[in-house]
PDB file of C-alpha atoms in Angstrom:
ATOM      1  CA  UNK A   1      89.021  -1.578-104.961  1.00  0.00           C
ATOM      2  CA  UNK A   2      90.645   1.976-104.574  1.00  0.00           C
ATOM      3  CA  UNK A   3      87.645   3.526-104.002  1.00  0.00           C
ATOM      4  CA  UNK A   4      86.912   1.048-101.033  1.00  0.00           C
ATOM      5  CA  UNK A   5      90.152   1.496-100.102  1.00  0.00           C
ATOM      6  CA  UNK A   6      89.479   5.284 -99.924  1.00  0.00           C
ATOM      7  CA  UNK A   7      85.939   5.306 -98.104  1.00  0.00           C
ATOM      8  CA  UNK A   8      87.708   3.107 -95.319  1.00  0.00           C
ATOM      9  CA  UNK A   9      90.224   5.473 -94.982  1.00  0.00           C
ATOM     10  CA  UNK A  10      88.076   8.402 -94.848  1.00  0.00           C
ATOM     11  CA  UNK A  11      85.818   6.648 -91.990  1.00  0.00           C
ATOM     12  CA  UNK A  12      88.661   5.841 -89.922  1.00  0.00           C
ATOM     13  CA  UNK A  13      90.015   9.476 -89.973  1.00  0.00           C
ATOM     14  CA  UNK A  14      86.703  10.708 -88.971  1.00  0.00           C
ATOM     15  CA  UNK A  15      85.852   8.250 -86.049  1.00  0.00           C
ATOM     16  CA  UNK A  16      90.230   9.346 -85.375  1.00  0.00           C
ATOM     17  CA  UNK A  17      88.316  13.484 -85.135  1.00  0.00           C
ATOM     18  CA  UNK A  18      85.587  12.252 -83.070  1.00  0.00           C
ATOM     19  CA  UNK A  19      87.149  10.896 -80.200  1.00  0.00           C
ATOM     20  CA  UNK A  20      89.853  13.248 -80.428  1.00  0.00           C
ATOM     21  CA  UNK A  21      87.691  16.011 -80.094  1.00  0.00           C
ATOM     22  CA  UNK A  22      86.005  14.050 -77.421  1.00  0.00           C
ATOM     23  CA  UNK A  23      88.933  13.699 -75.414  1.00  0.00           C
ATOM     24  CA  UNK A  24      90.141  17.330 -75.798  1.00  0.00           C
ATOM     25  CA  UNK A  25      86.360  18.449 -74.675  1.00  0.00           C
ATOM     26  CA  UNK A  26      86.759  16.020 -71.568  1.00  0.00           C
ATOM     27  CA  UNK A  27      90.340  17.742 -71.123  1.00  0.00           C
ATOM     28  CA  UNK A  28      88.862  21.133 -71.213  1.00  0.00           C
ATOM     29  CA  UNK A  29      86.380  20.633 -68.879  1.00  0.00           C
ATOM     30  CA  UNK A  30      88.365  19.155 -66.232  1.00  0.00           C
ATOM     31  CA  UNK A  31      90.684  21.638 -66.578  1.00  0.00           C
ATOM     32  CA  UNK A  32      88.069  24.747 -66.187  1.00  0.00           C
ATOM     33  CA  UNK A  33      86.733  22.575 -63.124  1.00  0.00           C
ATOM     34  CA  UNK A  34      90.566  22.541 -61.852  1.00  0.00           C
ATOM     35  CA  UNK A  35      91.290  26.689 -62.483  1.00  0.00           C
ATOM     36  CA  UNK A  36      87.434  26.860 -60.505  1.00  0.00           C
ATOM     37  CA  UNK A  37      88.245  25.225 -57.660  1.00  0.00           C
ATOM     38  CA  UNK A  38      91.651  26.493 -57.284  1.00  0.00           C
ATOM     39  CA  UNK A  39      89.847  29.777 -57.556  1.00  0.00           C
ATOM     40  CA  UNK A  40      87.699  29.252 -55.226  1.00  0.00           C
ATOM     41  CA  UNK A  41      89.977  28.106 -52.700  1.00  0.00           C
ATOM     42  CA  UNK A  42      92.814  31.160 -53.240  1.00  0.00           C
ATOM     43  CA  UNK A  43      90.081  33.597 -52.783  1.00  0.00           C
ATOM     44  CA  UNK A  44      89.426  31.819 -49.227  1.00  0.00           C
ATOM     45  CA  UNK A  45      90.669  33.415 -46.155  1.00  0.00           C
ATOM     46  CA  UNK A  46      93.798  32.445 -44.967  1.00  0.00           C
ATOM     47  CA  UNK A  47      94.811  33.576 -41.461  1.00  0.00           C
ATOM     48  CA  UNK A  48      98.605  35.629 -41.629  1.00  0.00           C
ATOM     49  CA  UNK A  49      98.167  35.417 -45.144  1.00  0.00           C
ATOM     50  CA  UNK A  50      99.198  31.803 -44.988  1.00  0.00           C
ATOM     51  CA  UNK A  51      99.017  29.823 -48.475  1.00  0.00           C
ATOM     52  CA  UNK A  52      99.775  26.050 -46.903  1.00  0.00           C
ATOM     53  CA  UNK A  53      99.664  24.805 -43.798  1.00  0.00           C
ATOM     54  CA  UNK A  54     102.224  25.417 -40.754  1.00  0.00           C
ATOM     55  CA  UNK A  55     105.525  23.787 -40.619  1.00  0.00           C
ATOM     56  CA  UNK A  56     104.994  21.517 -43.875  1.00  0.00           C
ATOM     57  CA  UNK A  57     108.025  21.833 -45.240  1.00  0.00           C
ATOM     58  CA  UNK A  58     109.132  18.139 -44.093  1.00  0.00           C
ATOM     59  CA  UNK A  59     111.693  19.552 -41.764  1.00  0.00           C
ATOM     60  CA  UNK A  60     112.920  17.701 -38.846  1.00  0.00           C
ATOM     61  CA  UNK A  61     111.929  20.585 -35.999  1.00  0.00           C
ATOM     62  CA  UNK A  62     108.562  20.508 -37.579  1.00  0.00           C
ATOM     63  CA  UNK A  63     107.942  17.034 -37.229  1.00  0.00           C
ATOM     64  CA  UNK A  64     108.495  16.799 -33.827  1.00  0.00           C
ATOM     65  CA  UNK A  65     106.411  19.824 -32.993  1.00  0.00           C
ATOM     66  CA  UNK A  66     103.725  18.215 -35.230  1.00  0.00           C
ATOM     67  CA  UNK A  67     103.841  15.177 -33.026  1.00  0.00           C
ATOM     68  CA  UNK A  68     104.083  13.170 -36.460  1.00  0.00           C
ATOM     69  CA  UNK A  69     106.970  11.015 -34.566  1.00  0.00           C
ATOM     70  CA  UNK A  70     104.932  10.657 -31.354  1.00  0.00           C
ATOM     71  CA  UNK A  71     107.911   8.992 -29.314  1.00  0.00           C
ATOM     72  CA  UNK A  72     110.788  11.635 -30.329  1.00  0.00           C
ATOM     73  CA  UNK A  73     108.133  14.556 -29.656  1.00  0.00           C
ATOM     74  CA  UNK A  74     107.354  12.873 -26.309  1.00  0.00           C
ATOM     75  CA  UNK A  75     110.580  12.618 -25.670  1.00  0.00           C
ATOM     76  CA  UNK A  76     111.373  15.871 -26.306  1.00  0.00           C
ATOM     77  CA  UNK A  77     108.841  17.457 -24.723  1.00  0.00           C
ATOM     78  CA  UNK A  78     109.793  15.228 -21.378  1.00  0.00           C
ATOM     79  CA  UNK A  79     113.166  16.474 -21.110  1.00  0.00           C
ATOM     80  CA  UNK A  80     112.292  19.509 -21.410  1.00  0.00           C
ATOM     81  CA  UNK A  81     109.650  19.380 -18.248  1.00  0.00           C
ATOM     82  CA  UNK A  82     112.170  17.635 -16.645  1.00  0.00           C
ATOM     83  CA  UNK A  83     114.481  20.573 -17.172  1.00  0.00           C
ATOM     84  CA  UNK A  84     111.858  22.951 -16.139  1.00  0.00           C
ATOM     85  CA  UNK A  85     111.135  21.194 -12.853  1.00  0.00           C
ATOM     86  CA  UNK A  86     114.573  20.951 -12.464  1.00  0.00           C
ATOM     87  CA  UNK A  87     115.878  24.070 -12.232  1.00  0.00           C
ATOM     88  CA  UNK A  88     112.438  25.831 -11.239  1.00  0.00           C
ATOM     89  CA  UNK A  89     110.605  23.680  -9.205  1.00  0.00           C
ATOM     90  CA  UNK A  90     113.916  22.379  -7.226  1.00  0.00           C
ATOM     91  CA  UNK A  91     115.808  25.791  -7.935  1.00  0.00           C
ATOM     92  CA  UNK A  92     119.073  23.210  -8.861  1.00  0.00           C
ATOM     93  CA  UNK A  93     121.369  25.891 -10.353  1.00  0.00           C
ATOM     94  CA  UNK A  94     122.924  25.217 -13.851  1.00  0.00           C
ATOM     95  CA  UNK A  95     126.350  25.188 -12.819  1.00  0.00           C
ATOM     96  CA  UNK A  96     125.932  22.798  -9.816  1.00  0.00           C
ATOM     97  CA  UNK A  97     124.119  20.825 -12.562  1.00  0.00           C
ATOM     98  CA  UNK A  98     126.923  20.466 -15.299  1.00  0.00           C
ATOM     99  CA  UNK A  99     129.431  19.795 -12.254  1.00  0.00           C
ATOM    100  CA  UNK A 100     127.616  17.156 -10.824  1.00  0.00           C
ATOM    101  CA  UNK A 101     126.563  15.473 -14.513  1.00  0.00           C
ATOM    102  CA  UNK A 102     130.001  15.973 -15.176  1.00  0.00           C
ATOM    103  CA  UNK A 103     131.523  14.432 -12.032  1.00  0.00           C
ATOM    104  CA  UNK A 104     128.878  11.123 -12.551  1.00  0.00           C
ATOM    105  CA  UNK A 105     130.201  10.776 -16.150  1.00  0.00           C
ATOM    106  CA  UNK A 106     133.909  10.710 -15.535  1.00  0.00           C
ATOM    107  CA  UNK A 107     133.423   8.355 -12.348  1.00  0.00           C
ATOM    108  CA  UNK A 108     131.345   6.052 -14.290  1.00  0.00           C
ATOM    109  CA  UNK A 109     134.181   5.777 -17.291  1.00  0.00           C
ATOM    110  CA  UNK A 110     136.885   6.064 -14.989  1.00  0.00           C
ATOM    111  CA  UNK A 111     135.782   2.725 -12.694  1.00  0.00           C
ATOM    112  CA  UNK A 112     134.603   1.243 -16.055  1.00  0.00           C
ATOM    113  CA  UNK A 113     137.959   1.466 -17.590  1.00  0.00           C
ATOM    114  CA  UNK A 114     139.943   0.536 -15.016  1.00  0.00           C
ATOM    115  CA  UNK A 115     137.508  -2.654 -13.866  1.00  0.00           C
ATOM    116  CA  UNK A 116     137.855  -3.728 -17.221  1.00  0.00           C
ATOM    117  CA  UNK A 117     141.805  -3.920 -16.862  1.00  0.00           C
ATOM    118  CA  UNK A 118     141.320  -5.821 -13.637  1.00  0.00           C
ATOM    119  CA  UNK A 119     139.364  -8.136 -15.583  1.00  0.00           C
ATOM    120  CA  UNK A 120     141.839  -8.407 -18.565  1.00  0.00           C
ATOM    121  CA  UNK A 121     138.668  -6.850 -20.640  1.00  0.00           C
ATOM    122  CA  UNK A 122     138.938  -4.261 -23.587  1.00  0.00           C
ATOM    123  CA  UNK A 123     138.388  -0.796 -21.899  1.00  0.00           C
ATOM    124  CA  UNK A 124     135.571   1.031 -23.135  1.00  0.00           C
ATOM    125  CA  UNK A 125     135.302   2.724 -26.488  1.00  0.00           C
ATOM    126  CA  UNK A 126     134.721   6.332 -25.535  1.00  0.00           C
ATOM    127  CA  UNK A 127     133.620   8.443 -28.702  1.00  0.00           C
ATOM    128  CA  UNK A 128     135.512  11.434 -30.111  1.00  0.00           C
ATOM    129  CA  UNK A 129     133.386  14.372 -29.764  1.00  0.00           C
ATOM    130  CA  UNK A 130     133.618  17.356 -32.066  1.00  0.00           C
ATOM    131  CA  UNK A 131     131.772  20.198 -32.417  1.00  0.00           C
ATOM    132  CA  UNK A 132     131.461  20.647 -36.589  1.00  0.00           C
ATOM    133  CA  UNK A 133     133.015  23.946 -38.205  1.00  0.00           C
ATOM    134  CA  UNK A 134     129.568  23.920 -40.539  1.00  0.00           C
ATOM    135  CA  UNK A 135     127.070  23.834 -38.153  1.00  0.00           C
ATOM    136  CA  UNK A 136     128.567  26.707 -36.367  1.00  0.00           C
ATOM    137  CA  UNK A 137     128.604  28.982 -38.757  1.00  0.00           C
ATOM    138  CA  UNK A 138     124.880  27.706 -39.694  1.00  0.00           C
ATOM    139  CA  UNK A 139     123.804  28.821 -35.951  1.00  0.00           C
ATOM    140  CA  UNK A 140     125.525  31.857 -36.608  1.00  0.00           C
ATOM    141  CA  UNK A 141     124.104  32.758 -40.099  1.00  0.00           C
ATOM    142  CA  UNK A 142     120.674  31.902 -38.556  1.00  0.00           C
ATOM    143  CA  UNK A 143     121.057  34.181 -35.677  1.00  0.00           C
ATOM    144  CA  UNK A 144     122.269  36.902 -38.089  1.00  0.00           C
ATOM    145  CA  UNK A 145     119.405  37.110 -40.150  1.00  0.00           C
ATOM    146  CA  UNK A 146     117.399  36.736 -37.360  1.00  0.00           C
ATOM    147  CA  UNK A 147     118.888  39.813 -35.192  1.00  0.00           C
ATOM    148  CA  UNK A 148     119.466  41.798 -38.178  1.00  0.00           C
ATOM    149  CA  UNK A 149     115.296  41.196 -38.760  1.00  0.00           C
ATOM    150  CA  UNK A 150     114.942  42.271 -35.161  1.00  0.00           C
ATOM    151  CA  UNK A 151     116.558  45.599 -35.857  1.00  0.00           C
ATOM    152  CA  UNK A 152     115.372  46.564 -38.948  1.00  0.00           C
ATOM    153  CA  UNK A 153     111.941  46.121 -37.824  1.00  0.00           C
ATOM    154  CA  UNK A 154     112.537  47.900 -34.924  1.00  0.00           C
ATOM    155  CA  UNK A 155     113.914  50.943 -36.911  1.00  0.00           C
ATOM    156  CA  UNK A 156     110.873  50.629 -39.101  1.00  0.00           C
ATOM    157  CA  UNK A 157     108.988  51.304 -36.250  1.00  0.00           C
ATOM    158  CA  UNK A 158     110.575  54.424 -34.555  1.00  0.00           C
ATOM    159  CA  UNK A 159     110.945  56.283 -37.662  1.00  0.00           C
ATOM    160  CA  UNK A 160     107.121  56.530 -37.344  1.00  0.00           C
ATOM    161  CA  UNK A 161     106.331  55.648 -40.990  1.00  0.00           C
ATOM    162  CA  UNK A 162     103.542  53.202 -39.679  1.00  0.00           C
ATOM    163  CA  UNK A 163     101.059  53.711 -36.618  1.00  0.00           C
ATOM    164  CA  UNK A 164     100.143  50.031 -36.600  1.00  0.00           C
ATOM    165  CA  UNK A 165     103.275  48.827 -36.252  1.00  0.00           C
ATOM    166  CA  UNK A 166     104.156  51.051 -33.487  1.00  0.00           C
ATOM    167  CA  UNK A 167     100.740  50.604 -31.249  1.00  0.00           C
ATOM    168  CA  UNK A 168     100.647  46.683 -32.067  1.00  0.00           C
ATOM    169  CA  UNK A 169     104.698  47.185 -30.383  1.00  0.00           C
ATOM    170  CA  UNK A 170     103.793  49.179 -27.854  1.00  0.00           C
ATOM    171  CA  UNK A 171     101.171  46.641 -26.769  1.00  0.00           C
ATOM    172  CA  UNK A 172     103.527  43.423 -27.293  1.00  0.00           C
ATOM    173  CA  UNK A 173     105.968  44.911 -25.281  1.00  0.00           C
ATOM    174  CA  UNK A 174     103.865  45.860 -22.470  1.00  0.00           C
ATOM    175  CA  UNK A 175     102.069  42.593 -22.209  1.00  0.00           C
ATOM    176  CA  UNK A 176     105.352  40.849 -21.874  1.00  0.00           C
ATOM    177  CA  UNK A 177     106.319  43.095 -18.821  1.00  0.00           C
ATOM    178  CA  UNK A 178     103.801  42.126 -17.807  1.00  0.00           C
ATOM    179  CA  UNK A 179     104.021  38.120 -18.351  1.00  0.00           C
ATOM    180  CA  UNK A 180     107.885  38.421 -17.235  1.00  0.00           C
ATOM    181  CA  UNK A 181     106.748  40.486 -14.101  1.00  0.00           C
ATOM    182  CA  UNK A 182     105.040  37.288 -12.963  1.00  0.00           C
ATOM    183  CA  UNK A 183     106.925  34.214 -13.937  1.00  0.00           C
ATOM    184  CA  UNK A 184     110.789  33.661 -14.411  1.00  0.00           C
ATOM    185  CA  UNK A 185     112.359  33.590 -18.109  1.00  0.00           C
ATOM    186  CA  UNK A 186     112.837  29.773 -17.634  1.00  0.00           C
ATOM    187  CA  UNK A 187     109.089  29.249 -17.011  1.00  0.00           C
ATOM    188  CA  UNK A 188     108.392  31.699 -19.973  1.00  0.00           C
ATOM    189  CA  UNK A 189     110.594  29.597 -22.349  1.00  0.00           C
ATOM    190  CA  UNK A 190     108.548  26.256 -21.096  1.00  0.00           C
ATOM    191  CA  UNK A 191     105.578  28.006 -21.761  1.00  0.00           C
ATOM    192  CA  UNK A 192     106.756  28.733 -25.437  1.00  0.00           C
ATOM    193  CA  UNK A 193     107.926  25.779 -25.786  1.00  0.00           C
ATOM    194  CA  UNK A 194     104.622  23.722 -24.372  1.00  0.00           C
ATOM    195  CA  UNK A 195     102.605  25.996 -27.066  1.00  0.00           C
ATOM    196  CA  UNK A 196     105.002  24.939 -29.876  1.00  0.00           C
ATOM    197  CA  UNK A 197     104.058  21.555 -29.332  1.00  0.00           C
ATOM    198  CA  UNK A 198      99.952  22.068 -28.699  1.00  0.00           C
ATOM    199  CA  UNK A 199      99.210  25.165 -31.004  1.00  0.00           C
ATOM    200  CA  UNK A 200     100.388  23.977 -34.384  1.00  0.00           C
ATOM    201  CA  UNK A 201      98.825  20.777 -34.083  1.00  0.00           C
ATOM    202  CA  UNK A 202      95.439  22.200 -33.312  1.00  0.00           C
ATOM    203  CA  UNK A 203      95.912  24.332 -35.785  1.00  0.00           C
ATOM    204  CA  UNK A 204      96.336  22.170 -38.397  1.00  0.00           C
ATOM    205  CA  UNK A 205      93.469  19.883 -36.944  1.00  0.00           C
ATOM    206  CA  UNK A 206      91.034  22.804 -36.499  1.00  0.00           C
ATOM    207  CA  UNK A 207      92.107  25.260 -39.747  1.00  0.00           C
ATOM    208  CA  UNK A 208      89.010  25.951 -41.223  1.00  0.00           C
ATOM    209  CA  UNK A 209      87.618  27.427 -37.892  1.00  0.00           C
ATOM    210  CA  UNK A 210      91.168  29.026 -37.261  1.00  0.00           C
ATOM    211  CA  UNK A 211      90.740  31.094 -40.408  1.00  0.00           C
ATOM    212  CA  UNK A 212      86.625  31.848 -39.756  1.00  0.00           C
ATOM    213  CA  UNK A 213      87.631  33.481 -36.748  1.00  0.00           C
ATOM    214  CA  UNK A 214      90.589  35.185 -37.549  1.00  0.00           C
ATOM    215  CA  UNK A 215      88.667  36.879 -40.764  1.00  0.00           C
ATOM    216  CA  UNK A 216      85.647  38.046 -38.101  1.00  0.00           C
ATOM    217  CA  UNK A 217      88.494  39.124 -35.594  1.00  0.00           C
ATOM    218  CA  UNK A 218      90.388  41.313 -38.478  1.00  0.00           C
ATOM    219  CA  UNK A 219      87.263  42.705 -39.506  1.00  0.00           C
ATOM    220  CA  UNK A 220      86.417  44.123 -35.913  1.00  0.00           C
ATOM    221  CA  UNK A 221      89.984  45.031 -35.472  1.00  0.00           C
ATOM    222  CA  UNK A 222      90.246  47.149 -38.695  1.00  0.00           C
ATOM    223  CA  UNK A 223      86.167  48.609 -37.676  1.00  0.00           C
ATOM    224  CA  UNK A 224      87.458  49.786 -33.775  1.00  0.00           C
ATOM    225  CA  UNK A 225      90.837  50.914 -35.083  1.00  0.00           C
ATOM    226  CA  UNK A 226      88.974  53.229 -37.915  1.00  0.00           C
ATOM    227  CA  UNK A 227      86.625  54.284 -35.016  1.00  0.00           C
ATOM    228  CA  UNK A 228      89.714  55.289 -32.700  1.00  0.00           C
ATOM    229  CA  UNK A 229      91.172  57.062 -35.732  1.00  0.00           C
ATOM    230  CA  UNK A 230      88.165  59.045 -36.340  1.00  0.00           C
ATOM    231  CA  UNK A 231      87.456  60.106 -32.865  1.00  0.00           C
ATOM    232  CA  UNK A 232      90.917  60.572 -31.521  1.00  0.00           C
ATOM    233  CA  UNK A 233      94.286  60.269 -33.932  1.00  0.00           C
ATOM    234  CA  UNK A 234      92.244  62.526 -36.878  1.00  0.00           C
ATOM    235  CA  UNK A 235      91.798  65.137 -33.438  1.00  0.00           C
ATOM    236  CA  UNK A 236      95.618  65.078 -32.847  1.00  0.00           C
ATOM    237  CA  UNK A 237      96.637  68.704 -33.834  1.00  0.00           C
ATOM    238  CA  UNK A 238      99.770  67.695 -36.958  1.00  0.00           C
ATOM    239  CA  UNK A 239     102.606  70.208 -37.887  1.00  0.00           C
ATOM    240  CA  UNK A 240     101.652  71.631 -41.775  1.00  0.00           C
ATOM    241  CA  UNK A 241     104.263  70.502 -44.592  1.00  0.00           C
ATOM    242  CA  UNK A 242     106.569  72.716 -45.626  1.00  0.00           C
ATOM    243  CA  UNK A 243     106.036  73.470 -49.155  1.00  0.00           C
ATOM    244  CA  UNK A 244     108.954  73.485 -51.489  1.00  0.00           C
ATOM    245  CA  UNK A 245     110.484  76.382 -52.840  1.00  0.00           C
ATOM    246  CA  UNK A 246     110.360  76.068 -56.567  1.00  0.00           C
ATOM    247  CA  UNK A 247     113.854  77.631 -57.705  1.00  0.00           C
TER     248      UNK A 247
END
């Protein structure tokens, strides 16, 4: 009886091994298959070095320049054509604007209230506004880092350490002379702002292509700007170094 009892035992740990070892086999593989196709897709191009894709951080900004709430981004986007035609289109001024809003508001509340009186109704409710101490000093944090990002690029750049930098500038700069030369900064900022709310979303709907072409452009950026170093900046006569006296 022991010795049945023993042989069952001993075929129930080994059936226990073989689908153990099964099921670690199976775990390997998939795994290997996982670390492969992770692999494969790191060593992809990504366009700006980009590792996911733009604005997916679940942000509220982002989701209205993804159009993933089509009725706020709509919305958005409407006021600020309306804006644009506004003060462009019908050159309204900005102050003539917030006087006149500002004239229509208080009339409005002011012949509300006092109808209501005449009419032994409640008056209406008009809300307390605040501006919040927090989001002030977020702005202004924001802004900091921004404008302090500004300015230590720009040193970067005329300290000379990197010709890139300086050219790719140099070129920036003059193409939005250029731009500013022929439309208005209110214009400009619509056109920004139009592209915020087109670009990213064909982006994101046409990656794959996106990154195709940005590797091929690199490629023939990096090959002309070799060629222009070896037949003109390598030319450029340089001031030897100075060695250092050993004391």
């Amino acid at each position: 009886m022991a010795g049945r009892t023993d042989q069952l035992e001993s075929t129930v740990d080994g059936v226990l091994e073989t689908i153990m070892e099964k099921f670690h086999g199976h775990d390997s593989t998939s795994f290997d298959y996982d670390t492969s196709s992770s692999s494969i897709k790191s060593n992809m191009y990504r366009a700006f070095g980009r590792e996911k894709p733009p604005f997916a951080d679940g942000k509220s900004a982002s989701d209205v320049f993804m159009w993933r709430d089509k009725k706020v981004s709509a919305c958005v986007l409407g006021v600020a054509t309306a804006i644009w035609v506004l003060f462009e289109l019908l050159e309204y001024h900005l102050l003539t604007f917030a006087c006149h809003v500002i004239i229509f508001s208080l009339s409005i509340f002011f012949l509300w209230s006092n109808t209501s009186t005449l009419m032994n109704k409640s008056p209406p409710q008009i809300p307390e506004l605040a501006l919040s101490e927090d989001i002030v000093l977020r702005i202004a944090s924001a802004l900091t880092i921004e404008i302090n990002g500004v300015i230590e690029i720009s040193r970067d750049i005329a300290s000379g350490r990197d010709l890139k930098k300086f050219l790719a500038a140099i070129v920036f700069l003059w193409v939005l002379s250029i731009v500013g030369s022929c439309c208005s900064f209110l214009t400009l900022f619509y056109i920004c702002f139009v592209f915020l709310h087109t670009v990213p979303v064909l982006f994101e709907k046409y990656e794959d292509q996106v990154h195709s072409f940005a590797e091929t452009a690199e490629s023939e950026i990096k090959k002309q700007y070799a060629f222009f170093d070896a037949k003109v900046l390598s030319k450029i006569p340089r001031r030897p170094l100075k060695e250092k006296k050993v004391a």
